[in-house]
mmCIF file of C-alpha atoms in Angstrom:
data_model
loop_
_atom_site.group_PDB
_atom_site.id
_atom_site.type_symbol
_atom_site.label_atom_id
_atom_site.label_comp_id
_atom_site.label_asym_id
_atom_site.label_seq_id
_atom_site.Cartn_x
_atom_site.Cartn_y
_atom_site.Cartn_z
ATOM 1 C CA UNK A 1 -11.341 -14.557 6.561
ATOM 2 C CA UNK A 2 -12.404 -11.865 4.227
ATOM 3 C CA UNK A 3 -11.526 -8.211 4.257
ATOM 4 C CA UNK A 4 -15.031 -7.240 4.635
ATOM 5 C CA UNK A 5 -15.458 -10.029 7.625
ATOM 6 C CA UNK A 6 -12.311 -8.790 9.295
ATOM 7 C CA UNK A 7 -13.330 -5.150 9.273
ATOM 8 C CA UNK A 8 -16.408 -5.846 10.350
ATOM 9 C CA UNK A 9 -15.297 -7.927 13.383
ATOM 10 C CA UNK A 10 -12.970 -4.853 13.573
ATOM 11 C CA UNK A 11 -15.458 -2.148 13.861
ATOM 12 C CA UNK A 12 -17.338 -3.622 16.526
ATOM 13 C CA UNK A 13 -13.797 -4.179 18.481
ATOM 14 C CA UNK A 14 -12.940 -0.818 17.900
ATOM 15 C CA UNK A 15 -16.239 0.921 18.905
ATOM 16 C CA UNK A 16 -16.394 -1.437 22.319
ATOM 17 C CA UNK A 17 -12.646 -0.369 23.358
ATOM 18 C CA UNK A 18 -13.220 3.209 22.142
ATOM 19 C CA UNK A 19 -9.918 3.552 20.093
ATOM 20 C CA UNK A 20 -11.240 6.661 18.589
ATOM 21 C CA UNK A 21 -8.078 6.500 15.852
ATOM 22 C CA UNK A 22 -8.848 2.252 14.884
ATOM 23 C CA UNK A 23 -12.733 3.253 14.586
ATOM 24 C CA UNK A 24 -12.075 5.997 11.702
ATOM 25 C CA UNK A 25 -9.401 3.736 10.051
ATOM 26 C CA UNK A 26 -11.678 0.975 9.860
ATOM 27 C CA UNK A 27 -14.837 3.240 9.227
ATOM 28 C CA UNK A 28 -12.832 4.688 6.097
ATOM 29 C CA UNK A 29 -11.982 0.544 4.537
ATOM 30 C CA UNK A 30 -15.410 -0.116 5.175
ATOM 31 C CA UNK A 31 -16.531 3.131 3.320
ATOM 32 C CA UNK A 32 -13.905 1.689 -0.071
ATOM 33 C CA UNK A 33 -15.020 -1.552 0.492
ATOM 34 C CA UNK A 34 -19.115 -0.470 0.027
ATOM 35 C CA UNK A 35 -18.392 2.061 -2.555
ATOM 36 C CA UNK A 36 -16.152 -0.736 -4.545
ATOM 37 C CA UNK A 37 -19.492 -2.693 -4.060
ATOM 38 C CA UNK A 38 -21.699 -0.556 -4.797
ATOM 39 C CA UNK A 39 -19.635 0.930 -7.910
ATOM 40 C CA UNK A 40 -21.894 -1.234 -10.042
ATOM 41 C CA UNK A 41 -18.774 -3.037 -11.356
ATOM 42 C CA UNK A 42 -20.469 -6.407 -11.032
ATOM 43 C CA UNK A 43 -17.659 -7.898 -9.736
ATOM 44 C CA UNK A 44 -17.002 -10.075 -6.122
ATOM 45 C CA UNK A 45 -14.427 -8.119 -4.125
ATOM 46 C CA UNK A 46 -10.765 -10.151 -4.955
ATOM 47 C CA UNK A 47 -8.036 -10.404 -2.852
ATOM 48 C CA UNK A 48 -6.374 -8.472 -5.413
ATOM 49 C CA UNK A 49 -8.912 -5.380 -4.817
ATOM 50 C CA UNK A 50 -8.513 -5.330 -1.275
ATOM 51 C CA UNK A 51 -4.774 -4.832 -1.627
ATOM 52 C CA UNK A 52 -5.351 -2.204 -4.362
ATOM 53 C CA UNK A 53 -7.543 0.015 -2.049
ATOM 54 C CA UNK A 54 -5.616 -0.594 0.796
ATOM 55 C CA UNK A 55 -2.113 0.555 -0.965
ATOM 56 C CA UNK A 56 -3.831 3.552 -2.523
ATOM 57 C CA UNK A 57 -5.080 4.284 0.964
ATOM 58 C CA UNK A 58 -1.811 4.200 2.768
ATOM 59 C CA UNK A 59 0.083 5.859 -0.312
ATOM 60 C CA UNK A 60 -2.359 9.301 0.325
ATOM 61 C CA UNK A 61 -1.356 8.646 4.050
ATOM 62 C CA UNK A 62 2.207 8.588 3.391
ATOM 63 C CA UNK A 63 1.849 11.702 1.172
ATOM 64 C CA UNK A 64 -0.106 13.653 3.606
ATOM 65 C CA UNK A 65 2.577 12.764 5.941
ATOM 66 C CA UNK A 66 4.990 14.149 3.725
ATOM 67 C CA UNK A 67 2.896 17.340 2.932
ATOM 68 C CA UNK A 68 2.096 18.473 6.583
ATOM 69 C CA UNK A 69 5.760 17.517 7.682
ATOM 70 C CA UNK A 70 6.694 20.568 4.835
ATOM 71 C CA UNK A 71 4.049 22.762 6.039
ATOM 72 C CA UNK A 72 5.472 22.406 9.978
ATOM 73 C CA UNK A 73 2.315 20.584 10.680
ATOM 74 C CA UNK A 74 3.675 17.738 12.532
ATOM 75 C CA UNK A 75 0.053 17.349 14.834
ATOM 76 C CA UNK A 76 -1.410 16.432 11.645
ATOM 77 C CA UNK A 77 1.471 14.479 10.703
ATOM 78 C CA UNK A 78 1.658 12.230 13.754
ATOM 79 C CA UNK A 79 -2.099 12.093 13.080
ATOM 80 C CA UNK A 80 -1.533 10.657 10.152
ATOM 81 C CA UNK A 81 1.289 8.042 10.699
ATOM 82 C CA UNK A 82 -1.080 6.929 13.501
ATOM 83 C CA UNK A 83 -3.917 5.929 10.836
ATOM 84 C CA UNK A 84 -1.047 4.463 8.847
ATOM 85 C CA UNK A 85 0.328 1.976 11.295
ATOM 86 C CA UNK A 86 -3.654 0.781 11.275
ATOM 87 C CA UNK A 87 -4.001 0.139 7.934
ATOM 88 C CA UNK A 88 -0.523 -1.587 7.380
ATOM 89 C CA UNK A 89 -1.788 -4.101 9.497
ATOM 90 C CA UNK A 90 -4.854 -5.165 6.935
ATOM 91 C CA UNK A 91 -1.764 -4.922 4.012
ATOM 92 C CA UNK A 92 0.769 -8.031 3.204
ATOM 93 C CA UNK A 93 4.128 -7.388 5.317
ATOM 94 C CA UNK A 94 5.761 -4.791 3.307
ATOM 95 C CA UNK A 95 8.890 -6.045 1.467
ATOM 96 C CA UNK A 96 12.700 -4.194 2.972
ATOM 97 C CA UNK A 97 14.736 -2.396 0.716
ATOM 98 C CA UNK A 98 17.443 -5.451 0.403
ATOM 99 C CA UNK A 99 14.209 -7.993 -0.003
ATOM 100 C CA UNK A 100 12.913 -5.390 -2.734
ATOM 101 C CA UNK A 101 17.140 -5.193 -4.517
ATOM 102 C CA UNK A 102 17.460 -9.241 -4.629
ATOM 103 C CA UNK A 103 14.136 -9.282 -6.540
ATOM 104 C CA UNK A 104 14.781 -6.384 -9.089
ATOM 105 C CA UNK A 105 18.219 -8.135 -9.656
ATOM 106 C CA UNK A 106 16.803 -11.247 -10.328
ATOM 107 C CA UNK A 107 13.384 -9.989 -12.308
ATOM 108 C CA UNK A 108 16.672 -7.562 -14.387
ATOM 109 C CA UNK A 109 18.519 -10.946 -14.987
ATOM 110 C CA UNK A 110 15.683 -13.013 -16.312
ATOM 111 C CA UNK A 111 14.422 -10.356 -18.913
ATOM 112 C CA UNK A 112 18.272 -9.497 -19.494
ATOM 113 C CA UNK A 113 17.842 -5.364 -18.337
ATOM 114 C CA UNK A 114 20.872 -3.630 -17.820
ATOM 115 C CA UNK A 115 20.870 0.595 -18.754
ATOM 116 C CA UNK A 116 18.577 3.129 -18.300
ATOM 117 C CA UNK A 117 17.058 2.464 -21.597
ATOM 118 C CA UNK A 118 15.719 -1.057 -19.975
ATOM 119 C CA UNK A 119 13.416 0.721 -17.205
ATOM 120 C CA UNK A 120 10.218 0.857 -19.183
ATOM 121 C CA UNK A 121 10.953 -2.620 -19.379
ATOM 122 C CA UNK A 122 11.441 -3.337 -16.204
ATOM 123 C CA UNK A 123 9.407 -1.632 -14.020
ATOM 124 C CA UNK A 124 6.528 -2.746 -15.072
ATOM 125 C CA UNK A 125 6.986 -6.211 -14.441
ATOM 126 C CA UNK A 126 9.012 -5.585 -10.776
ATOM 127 C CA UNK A 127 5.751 -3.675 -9.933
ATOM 128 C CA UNK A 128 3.540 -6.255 -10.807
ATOM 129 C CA UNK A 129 5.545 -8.953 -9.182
ATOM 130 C CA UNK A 130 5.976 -6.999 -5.507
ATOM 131 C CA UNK A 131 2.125 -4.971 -6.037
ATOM 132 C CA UNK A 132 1.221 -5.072 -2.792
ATOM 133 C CA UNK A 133 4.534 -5.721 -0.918
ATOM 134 C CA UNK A 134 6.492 -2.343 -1.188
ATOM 135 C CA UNK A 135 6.221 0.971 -1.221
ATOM 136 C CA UNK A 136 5.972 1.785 -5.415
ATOM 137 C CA UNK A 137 8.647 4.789 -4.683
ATOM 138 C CA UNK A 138 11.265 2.787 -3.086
ATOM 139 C CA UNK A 139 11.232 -0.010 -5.800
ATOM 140 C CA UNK A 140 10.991 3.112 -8.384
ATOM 141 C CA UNK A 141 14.416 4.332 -6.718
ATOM 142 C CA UNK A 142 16.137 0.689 -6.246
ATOM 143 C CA UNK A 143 14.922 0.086 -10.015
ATOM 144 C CA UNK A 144 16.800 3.244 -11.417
ATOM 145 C CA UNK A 145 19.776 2.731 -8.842
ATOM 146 C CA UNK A 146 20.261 -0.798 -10.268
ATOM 147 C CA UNK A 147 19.855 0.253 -14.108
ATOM 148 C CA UNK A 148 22.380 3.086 -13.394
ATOM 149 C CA UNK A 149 25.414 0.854 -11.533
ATOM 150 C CA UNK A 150 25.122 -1.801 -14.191
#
């Protein structure tokens, strides 16, 4: 099934139960999902996009988090982590940190990285290879961690 199918079925779940929290999560794909449509871009909606908007959604969750967490705002926070744990569940299972170290040890041994000097190297590939899957900071740390002990 289709993003757009699922969040559809979705909506009309979430306004019969009345899950006030699901019904703005799902409201707010819909809304990327028509204004990706509607962009004029010509282009069907690929799986590929739907994991693009997603991520960038949850990344300016997780960075609100962050932000009202420093500003003692922990309502808006829990808030916030509610809508998160939503939309993780339209995102592919999210990758653990020793998933996301076996595959930037492997991805450094193919391409033969090693120092810090390697990163722009690496990075780029190890974030097209788990896109989707992890958090971009995390691999970002595990990436420089790795470069560093070697």
């Amino acid at each position: 099934m289709r993003l757009s199918e699922k969040i559809n079925e979705d909506l009309k779940d979430a306004m019969k139960s009345g899950d006030k929290t699901r019904l703005a999560v799902v409201r707010s794909i819909r809304a990327l999902i028509l204004e990706f449509e509607k962009s004029g871009a010509k282009k069907e909606l690929t799986s590929e996009d739907e994991i693009k908007m997603l991520s960038t959604a949850a990344k300016k969750r997780r960075d609100s988090i962050e932000q009202f967490r420093n500003a003692g705002r922990n309502d808006l926070a829990d808030a916030e982590e509610a809508e998160l744990i939503i939309l993780t569940e339209y995102l592919p299972k999210q990758m653990d940190e020793s998933e996301i170290i076996s595959e930037v040890l492997r991805i450094a041994a193919e391409i033969g990285a090693k120092t810090k000097e390697d990163f722009p190297k690496l990075m780029p590939i190890v974030m097209k290879e788990l896109k989707g899957k992890a958090d971009g900071k995390l691999v970002k740390s595990i990436v420089e961690n790795i470069l560093v002990s070697n």
